[in-house]
PDB file of C-alpha atoms in Angstrom:
ATOM      1  CA  UNK A   1    -205.348-102.527 174.779  1.00 73.00           C
ATOM      2  CA  UNK A   2    -205.206-105.740 176.790  1.00 78.00           C
ATOM      3  CA  UNK A   3    -207.735-105.953 179.620  1.00 78.00           C
ATOM      4  CA  UNK A   4    -206.776-109.182 181.410  1.00 85.00           C
ATOM      5  CA  UNK A   5    -203.632-109.891 183.417  1.00 84.00           C
ATOM      6  CA  UNK A   6    -202.680-112.646 180.954  1.00 85.00           C
ATOM      7  CA  UNK A   7    -203.167-110.253 178.045  1.00 83.00           C
ATOM      8  CA  UNK A   8    -200.918-107.675 179.697  1.00 82.00           C
ATOM      9  CA  UNK A   9    -198.189-110.236 180.358  1.00 78.00           C
ATOM     10  CA  UNK A  10    -198.493-111.479 176.791  1.00 81.00           C
ATOM     11  CA  UNK A  11    -198.142-107.894 175.512  1.00 80.00           C
ATOM     12  CA  UNK A  12    -195.035-107.386 177.652  1.00 78.00           C
ATOM     13  CA  UNK A  13    -193.500-110.666 176.524  1.00 78.00           C
ATOM     14  CA  UNK A  14    -194.407-110.101 172.895  1.00 77.00           C
ATOM     15  CA  UNK A  15    -193.119-106.509 172.975  1.00 76.00           C
ATOM     16  CA  UNK A  16    -189.766-107.339 174.555  1.00 73.00           C
ATOM     17  CA  UNK A  17    -189.218-110.551 172.577  1.00 74.00           C
ATOM     18  CA  UNK A  18    -190.306-108.867 169.349  1.00 73.00           C
ATOM     19  CA  UNK A  19    -187.718-106.141 169.839  1.00 69.00           C
ATOM     20  CA  UNK A  20    -185.061-108.738 170.645  1.00 71.00           C
ATOM     21  CA  UNK A  21    -186.005-110.814 167.593  1.00 73.00           C
ATOM     22  CA  UNK A  22    -185.892-107.727 165.407  1.00 70.00           C
ATOM     23  CA  UNK A  23    -182.445-106.907 166.798  1.00 71.00           C
ATOM     24  CA  UNK A  24    -181.290-110.472 166.137  1.00 74.00           C
ATOM     25  CA  UNK A  25    -182.649-110.320 162.592  1.00 76.00           C
ATOM     26  CA  UNK A  26    -180.873-107.024 161.908  1.00 75.00           C
ATOM     27  CA  UNK A  27    -177.649-108.446 163.389  1.00 77.00           C
ATOM     28  CA  UNK A  28    -177.993-111.568 161.227  1.00 78.00           C
ATOM     29  CA  UNK A  29    -178.522-109.508 158.088  1.00 82.00           C
ATOM     30  CA  UNK A  30    -175.567-107.298 159.035  1.00 80.00           C
ATOM     31  CA  UNK A  31    -173.357-110.336 159.613  1.00 82.00           C
ATOM     32  CA  UNK A  32    -174.288-111.757 156.244  1.00 83.00           C
ATOM     33  CA  UNK A  33    -173.549-108.445 154.540  1.00 82.00           C
ATOM     34  CA  UNK A  34    -170.151-108.257 156.233  1.00 85.00           C
ATOM     35  CA  UNK A  35    -169.396-111.873 155.246  1.00 85.00           C
ATOM     36  CA  UNK A  36    -170.372-111.109 151.650  1.00 85.00           C
ATOM     37  CA  UNK A  37    -168.151-108.024 151.680  1.00 86.00           C
ATOM     38  CA  UNK A  38    -165.226-110.052 153.032  1.00 86.00           C
ATOM     39  CA  UNK A  39    -165.730-112.655 150.299  1.00 84.00           C
ATOM     40  CA  UNK A  40    -165.790-109.967 147.624  1.00 84.00           C
ATOM     41  CA  UNK A  41    -162.618-108.405 149.037  1.00 87.00           C
ATOM     42  CA  UNK A  42    -160.845-111.767 149.120  1.00 86.00           C
ATOM     43  CA  UNK A  43    -161.849-112.484 145.534  1.00 84.00           C
ATOM     44  CA  UNK A  44    -160.686-109.010 144.468  1.00 82.00           C
ATOM     45  CA  UNK A  45    -157.366-109.606 146.240  1.00 85.00           C
ATOM     46  CA  UNK A  46    -156.930-112.937 144.421  1.00 84.00           C
ATOM     47  CA  UNK A  47    -157.716-111.342 141.071  1.00 82.00           C
ATOM     48  CA  UNK A  48    -155.306-108.512 141.822  1.00 81.00           C
ATOM     49  CA  UNK A  49    -152.575-110.990 142.726  1.00 80.00           C
ATOM     50  CA  UNK A  50    -153.187-112.945 139.517  1.00 77.00           C
ATOM     51  CA  UNK A  51    -153.031-109.739 137.499  1.00 76.00           C
ATOM     52  CA  UNK A  52    -149.804-108.660 139.182  1.00 74.00           C
ATOM     53  CA  UNK A  53    -148.277-112.067 138.493  1.00 75.00           C
ATOM     54  CA  UNK A  54    -149.268-111.781 134.833  1.00 69.00           C
ATOM     55  CA  UNK A  55    -147.681-108.342 134.617  1.00 66.00           C
ATOM     56  CA  UNK A  56    -144.609-109.534 136.482  1.00 65.00           C
ATOM     57  CA  UNK A  57    -144.179-112.588 134.256  1.00 65.00           C
ATOM     58  CA  UNK A  58    -144.344-110.481 131.084  1.00 62.00           C
ATOM     59  CA  UNK A  59    -141.531-108.144 132.079  1.00 58.00           C
ATOM     60  CA  UNK A  60    -138.666-107.729 129.599  1.00 62.00           C
ATOM     61  CA  UNK A  61    -135.640-109.999 129.957  1.00 59.00           C
ATOM     62  CA  UNK A  62    -133.379-107.124 131.044  1.00 51.00           C
ATOM     63  CA  UNK A  63    -135.577-106.435 134.052  1.00 60.00           C
ATOM     64  CA  UNK A  64    -135.633-110.147 134.865  1.00 60.00           C
ATOM     65  CA  UNK A  65    -131.817-110.090 135.057  1.00 60.00           C
ATOM     66  CA  UNK A  66    -131.979-107.210 137.544  1.00 58.00           C
ATOM     67  CA  UNK A  67    -134.620-109.086 139.518  1.00 62.00           C
ATOM     68  CA  UNK A  68    -132.408-112.167 139.776  1.00 65.00           C
ATOM     69  CA  UNK A  69    -129.486-110.031 140.958  1.00 60.00           C
ATOM     70  CA  UNK A  70    -131.614-108.505 143.710  1.00 64.00           C
ATOM     71  CA  UNK A  71    -133.251-111.796 144.761  1.00 66.00           C
ATOM     72  CA  UNK A  72    -131.423-111.915 148.103  1.00 68.00           C
ATOM     73  CA  UNK A  73    -132.574-108.394 148.965  1.00 70.00           C
ATOM     74  CA  UNK A  74    -136.156-109.215 147.965  1.00 69.00           C
ATOM     75  CA  UNK A  75    -136.132-112.347 150.107  1.00 73.00           C
ATOM     76  CA  UNK A  76    -134.959-110.290 153.085  1.00 72.00           C
ATOM     77  CA  UNK A  77    -137.667-107.657 152.549  1.00 67.00           C
ATOM     78  CA  UNK A  78    -140.339-110.347 152.192  1.00 70.00           C
ATOM     79  CA  UNK A  79    -139.202-112.032 155.407  1.00 75.00           C
ATOM     80  CA  UNK A  80    -139.319-108.701 157.259  1.00 73.00           C
ATOM     81  CA  UNK A  81    -142.860-108.128 155.972  1.00 70.00           C
ATOM     82  CA  UNK A  82    -143.931-111.623 157.077  1.00 73.00           C
ATOM     83  CA  UNK A  83    -142.410-111.036 160.516  1.00 75.00           C
ATOM     84  CA  UNK A  84    -144.240-107.710 160.801  1.00 71.00           C
ATOM     85  CA  UNK A  85    -147.570-109.315 159.886  1.00 69.00           C
ATOM     86  CA  UNK A  86    -146.947-112.169 162.339  1.00 71.00           C
ATOM     87  CA  UNK A  87    -146.247-109.660 165.137  1.00 72.00           C
ATOM     88  CA  UNK A  88    -149.726-108.106 164.826  1.00 68.00           C
ATOM     89  CA  UNK A  89    -151.848-109.473 167.689  1.00 70.00           C
ATOM     90  CA  UNK A  90    -154.888-111.536 166.776  1.00 64.00           C
ATOM     91  CA  UNK A  91    -158.210-110.724 168.454  1.00 63.00           C
ATOM     92  CA  UNK A  92    -159.074-112.855 171.461  1.00 66.00           C
ATOM     93  CA  UNK A  93    -162.688-113.933 171.874  1.00 61.00           C
ATOM     94  CA  UNK A  94    -163.886-114.796 175.377  1.00 66.00           C
ATOM     95  CA  UNK A  95    -165.418-118.209 176.028  1.00 73.00           C
ATOM     96  CA  UNK A  96    -169.161-118.553 175.522  1.00 67.00           C
ATOM     97  CA  UNK A  97    -170.107-118.900 179.199  1.00 69.00           C
ATOM     98  CA  UNK A  98    -168.175-115.773 180.191  1.00 73.00           C
ATOM     99  CA  UNK A  99    -170.010-113.824 177.513  1.00 75.00           C
ATOM    100  CA  UNK A 100    -173.333-115.386 178.526  1.00 79.00           C
ATOM    101  CA  UNK A 101    -173.011-114.471 182.216  1.00 80.00           C
ATOM    102  CA  UNK A 102    -171.865-110.958 181.378  1.00 80.00           C
ATOM    103  CA  UNK A 103    -174.903-110.472 179.126  1.00 78.00           C
ATOM    104  CA  UNK A 104    -177.197-112.011 181.753  1.00 81.00           C
ATOM    105  CA  UNK A 105    -175.882-109.574 184.379  1.00 84.00           C
ATOM    106  CA  UNK A 106    -176.596-106.573 182.153  1.00 82.00           C
ATOM    107  CA  UNK A 107    -180.051-107.876 181.296  1.00 84.00           C
ATOM    108  CA  UNK A 108    -180.966-108.446 184.954  1.00 89.00           C
ATOM    109  CA  UNK A 109    -179.688-104.995 185.942  1.00 88.00           C
ATOM    110  CA  UNK A 110    -181.611-103.325 183.133  1.00 87.00           C
ATOM    111  CA  UNK A 111    -184.813-105.252 183.833  1.00 89.00           C
ATOM    112  CA  UNK A 112    -184.490-104.272 187.497  1.00 91.00           C
ATOM    113  CA  UNK A 113    -184.427-100.591 186.541  1.00 91.00           C
ATOM    114  CA  UNK A 114    -187.530-101.069 184.384  1.00 90.00           C
ATOM    115  CA  UNK A 115    -189.403-103.140 186.984  1.00 92.00           C
ATOM    116  CA  UNK A 116    -188.549-100.952 189.972  1.00 93.00           C
ATOM    117  CA  UNK A 117    -189.378 -97.754 188.099  1.00 93.00           C
ATOM    118  CA  UNK A 118    -192.701 -99.184 186.975  1.00 93.00           C
ATOM    119  CA  UNK A 119    -193.485-100.385 190.504  1.00 94.00           C
ATOM    120  CA  UNK A 120    -192.591 -96.980 191.959  1.00 95.00           C
ATOM    121  CA  UNK A 121    -194.872 -95.119 189.566  1.00 94.00           C
ATOM    122  CA  UNK A 122    -197.571 -97.750 190.085  1.00 94.00           C
ATOM    123  CA  UNK A 123    -197.324 -97.235 193.843  1.00 94.00           C
ATOM    124  CA  UNK A 124    -197.676 -93.470 193.415  1.00 95.00           C
ATOM    125  CA  UNK A 125    -200.663 -93.972 191.118  1.00 94.00           C
ATOM    126  CA  UNK A 126    -202.319 -96.753 193.139  1.00 94.00           C
ATOM    127  CA  UNK A 127    -202.066 -99.386 190.391  1.00 93.00           C
ATOM    128  CA  UNK A 128    -201.880-103.132 190.956  1.00 93.00           C
ATOM    129  CA  UNK A 129    -198.377-104.646 190.833  1.00 93.00           C
ATOM    130  CA  UNK A 130    -198.932-106.368 187.485  1.00 90.00           C
ATOM    131  CA  UNK A 131    -200.295-103.167 185.961  1.00 92.00           C
ATOM    132  CA  UNK A 132    -197.166-101.389 187.223  1.00 93.00           C
ATOM    133  CA  UNK A 133    -194.865-103.972 185.636  1.00 91.00           C
ATOM    134  CA  UNK A 134    -196.928-103.814 182.444  1.00 90.00           C
ATOM    135  CA  UNK A 135    -196.561-100.020 182.380  1.00 92.00           C
ATOM    136  CA  UNK A 136    -192.796-100.267 182.992  1.00 91.00           C
ATOM    137  CA  UNK A 137    -192.194-102.806 180.218  1.00 87.00           C
ATOM    138  CA  UNK A 138    -194.486-101.102 177.713  1.00 88.00           C
ATOM    139  CA  UNK A 139    -192.780 -97.771 178.419  1.00 89.00           C
ATOM    140  CA  UNK A 140    -189.250 -99.207 178.236  1.00 87.00           C
ATOM    141  CA  UNK A 141    -189.968-100.934 174.953  1.00 82.00           C
ATOM    142  CA  UNK A 142    -191.437 -97.662 173.595  1.00 80.00           C
ATOM    143  CA  UNK A 143    -194.620 -99.507 172.619  1.00 82.00           C
ATOM    144  CA  UNK A 144    -196.704 -97.482 175.101  1.00 79.00           C
ATOM    145  CA  UNK A 145    -200.289 -98.272 174.184  1.00 79.00           C
ATOM    146  CA  UNK A 146    -201.520 -95.341 176.270  1.00 82.00           C
ATOM    147  CA  UNK A 147    -203.808 -97.390 178.498  1.00 86.00           C
ATOM    148  CA  UNK A 148    -201.696 -96.512 181.562  1.00 87.00           C
ATOM    149  CA  UNK A 149    -200.301 -93.059 182.185  1.00 91.00           C
ATOM    150  CA  UNK A 150    -199.432 -91.283 185.415  1.00 92.00           C
ATOM    151  CA  UNK A 151    -202.186 -88.886 186.502  1.00 93.00           C
ATOM    152  CA  UNK A 152    -200.792 -87.498 189.766  1.00 93.00           C
ATOM    153  CA  UNK A 153    -198.117 -84.806 189.956  1.00 94.00           C
ATOM    154  CA  UNK A 154    -195.782 -87.150 191.827  1.00 93.00           C
ATOM    155  CA  UNK A 155    -196.333 -89.896 189.247  1.00 92.00           C
ATOM    156  CA  UNK A 156    -195.682 -87.531 186.363  1.00 92.00           C
ATOM    157  CA  UNK A 157    -192.555 -86.198 188.028  1.00 94.00           C
ATOM    158  CA  UNK A 158    -191.299 -89.747 188.543  1.00 93.00           C
ATOM    159  CA  UNK A 159    -192.141 -90.538 184.898  1.00 91.00           C
ATOM    160  CA  UNK A 160    -189.956 -87.643 183.737  1.00 93.00           C
ATOM    161  CA  UNK A 161    -186.976 -89.499 185.191  1.00 93.00           C
ATOM    162  CA  UNK A 162    -188.238 -93.041 184.624  1.00 92.00           C
ATOM    163  CA  UNK A 163    -189.018 -92.874 180.909  1.00 90.00           C
ATOM    164  CA  UNK A 164    -185.508 -91.937 179.672  1.00 90.00           C
ATOM    165  CA  UNK A 165    -183.912 -94.353 182.154  1.00 90.00           C
ATOM    166  CA  UNK A 166    -186.176 -97.214 181.121  1.00 90.00           C
ATOM    167  CA  UNK A 167    -185.621 -96.633 177.409  1.00 87.00           C
ATOM    168  CA  UNK A 168    -181.854 -96.568 178.036  1.00 88.00           C
ATOM    169  CA  UNK A 169    -182.169 -99.767 180.074  1.00 87.00           C
ATOM    170  CA  UNK A 170    -184.070-101.424 177.224  1.00 84.00           C
ATOM    171  CA  UNK A 171    -181.315-100.316 174.844  1.00 81.00           C
ATOM    172  CA  UNK A 172    -178.756-101.868 177.206  1.00 80.00           C
ATOM    173  CA  UNK A 173    -180.707-105.135 177.089  1.00 77.00           C
ATOM    174  CA  UNK A 174    -180.588-105.125 173.305  1.00 73.00           C
ATOM    175  CA  UNK A 175    -176.918-104.173 173.274  1.00 73.00           C
ATOM    176  CA  UNK A 176    -175.943-107.048 175.538  1.00 62.00           C
TER     177      UNK A 176
END
């Protein structure tokens, strides 16, 4: 367990950033898996189209005559299908700065819950302010080294409410 103020701040920073980096790594791996799946699906679609064209080209001449007679109807059906596909709305992605400020707002709100809860319990326990912040961040990140724990009844009662809220706030940070 860290003994110095610098060690405690390093533990908080390392704990929070490590969780964020792990989340980013998992998201990166997930994105790559999705991209690979999309590529496989596109390749399967191309192969399926090639196979259908091969089957279609090998049809008997009598069926080809029927196909030519119904060409106008097929063209109409194909146009209706294209119009239907074109009418499906495409997803709209917000600009980067809008997304950034929205994420920053959630992060600040969540960190406020963690910091204020830690400071409240630290006040009830008589801890120094940096020990209180350390406790709040270590608890929210679920690292909890056990070097700080509420000992008073009021501190424990506050912890009953603070711990689930701080873990949820940390989850909100990761989600944003």
